[in-house]
Short mmCIF file of C-alpha atoms in Angstrom, two decimals:
data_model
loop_
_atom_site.label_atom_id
_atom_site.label_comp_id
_atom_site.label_asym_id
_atom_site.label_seq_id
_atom_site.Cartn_x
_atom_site.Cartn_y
_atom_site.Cartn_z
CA UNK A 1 0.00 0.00 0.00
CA UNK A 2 2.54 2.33 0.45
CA UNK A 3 2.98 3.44 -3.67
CA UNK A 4 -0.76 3.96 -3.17
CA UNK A 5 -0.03 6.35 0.12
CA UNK A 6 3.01 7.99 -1.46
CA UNK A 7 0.99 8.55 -4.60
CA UNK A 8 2.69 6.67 -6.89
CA UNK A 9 -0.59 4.67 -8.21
CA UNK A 10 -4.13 4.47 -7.42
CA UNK A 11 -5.78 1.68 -5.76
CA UNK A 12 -7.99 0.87 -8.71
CA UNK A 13 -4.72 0.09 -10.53
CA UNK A 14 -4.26 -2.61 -8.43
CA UNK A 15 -7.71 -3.55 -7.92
CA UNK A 16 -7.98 -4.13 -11.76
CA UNK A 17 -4.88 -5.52 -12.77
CA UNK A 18 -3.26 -2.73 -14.37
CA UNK A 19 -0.16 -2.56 -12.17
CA UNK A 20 1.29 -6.18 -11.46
CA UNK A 21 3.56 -7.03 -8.91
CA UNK A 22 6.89 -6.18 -10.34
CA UNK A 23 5.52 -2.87 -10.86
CA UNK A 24 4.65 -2.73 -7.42
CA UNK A 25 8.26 -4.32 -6.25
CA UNK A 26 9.73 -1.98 -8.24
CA UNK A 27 7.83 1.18 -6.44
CA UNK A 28 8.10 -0.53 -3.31
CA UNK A 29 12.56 -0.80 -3.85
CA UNK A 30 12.12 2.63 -5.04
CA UNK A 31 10.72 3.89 -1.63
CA UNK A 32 13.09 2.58 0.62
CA UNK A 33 15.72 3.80 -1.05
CA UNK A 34 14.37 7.33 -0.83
CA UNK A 35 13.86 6.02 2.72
CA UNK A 36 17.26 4.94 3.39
CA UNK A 37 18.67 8.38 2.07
CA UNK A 38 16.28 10.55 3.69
CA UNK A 39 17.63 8.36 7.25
CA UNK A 40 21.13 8.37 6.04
CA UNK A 41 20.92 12.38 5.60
CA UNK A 42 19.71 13.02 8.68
CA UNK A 43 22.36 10.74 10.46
CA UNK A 44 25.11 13.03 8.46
CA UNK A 45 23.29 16.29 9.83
CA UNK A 46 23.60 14.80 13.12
CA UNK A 47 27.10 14.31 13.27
CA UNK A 48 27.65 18.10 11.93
CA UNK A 49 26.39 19.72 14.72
#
């Protein structure tokens, strides 16, 4: 659910077959790495101060 809460699809996409699950995988790998960056980021802002 979380391309659908980010707003990378609608939920009738995957309702109705449109977006499969290597689409979703693929959003889903996508995320965390914006996830993991965002975290690593902040960890490096940390340290600076």
């Amino acid at each position: 659910m979380r391309p659908v809460i980010k707003g990378m699809c609608k939920f009738e996409s995957l309702k109705n077959g449109k977006i499969d699950l290597a689409d979703i995988a693929l959003m889903n790998d996508a995320l965390d790495v914006v996830a993991d960056n965002e975290y690593l980021i902040s960890q490096e802002s940390e340290k600076e101060k």
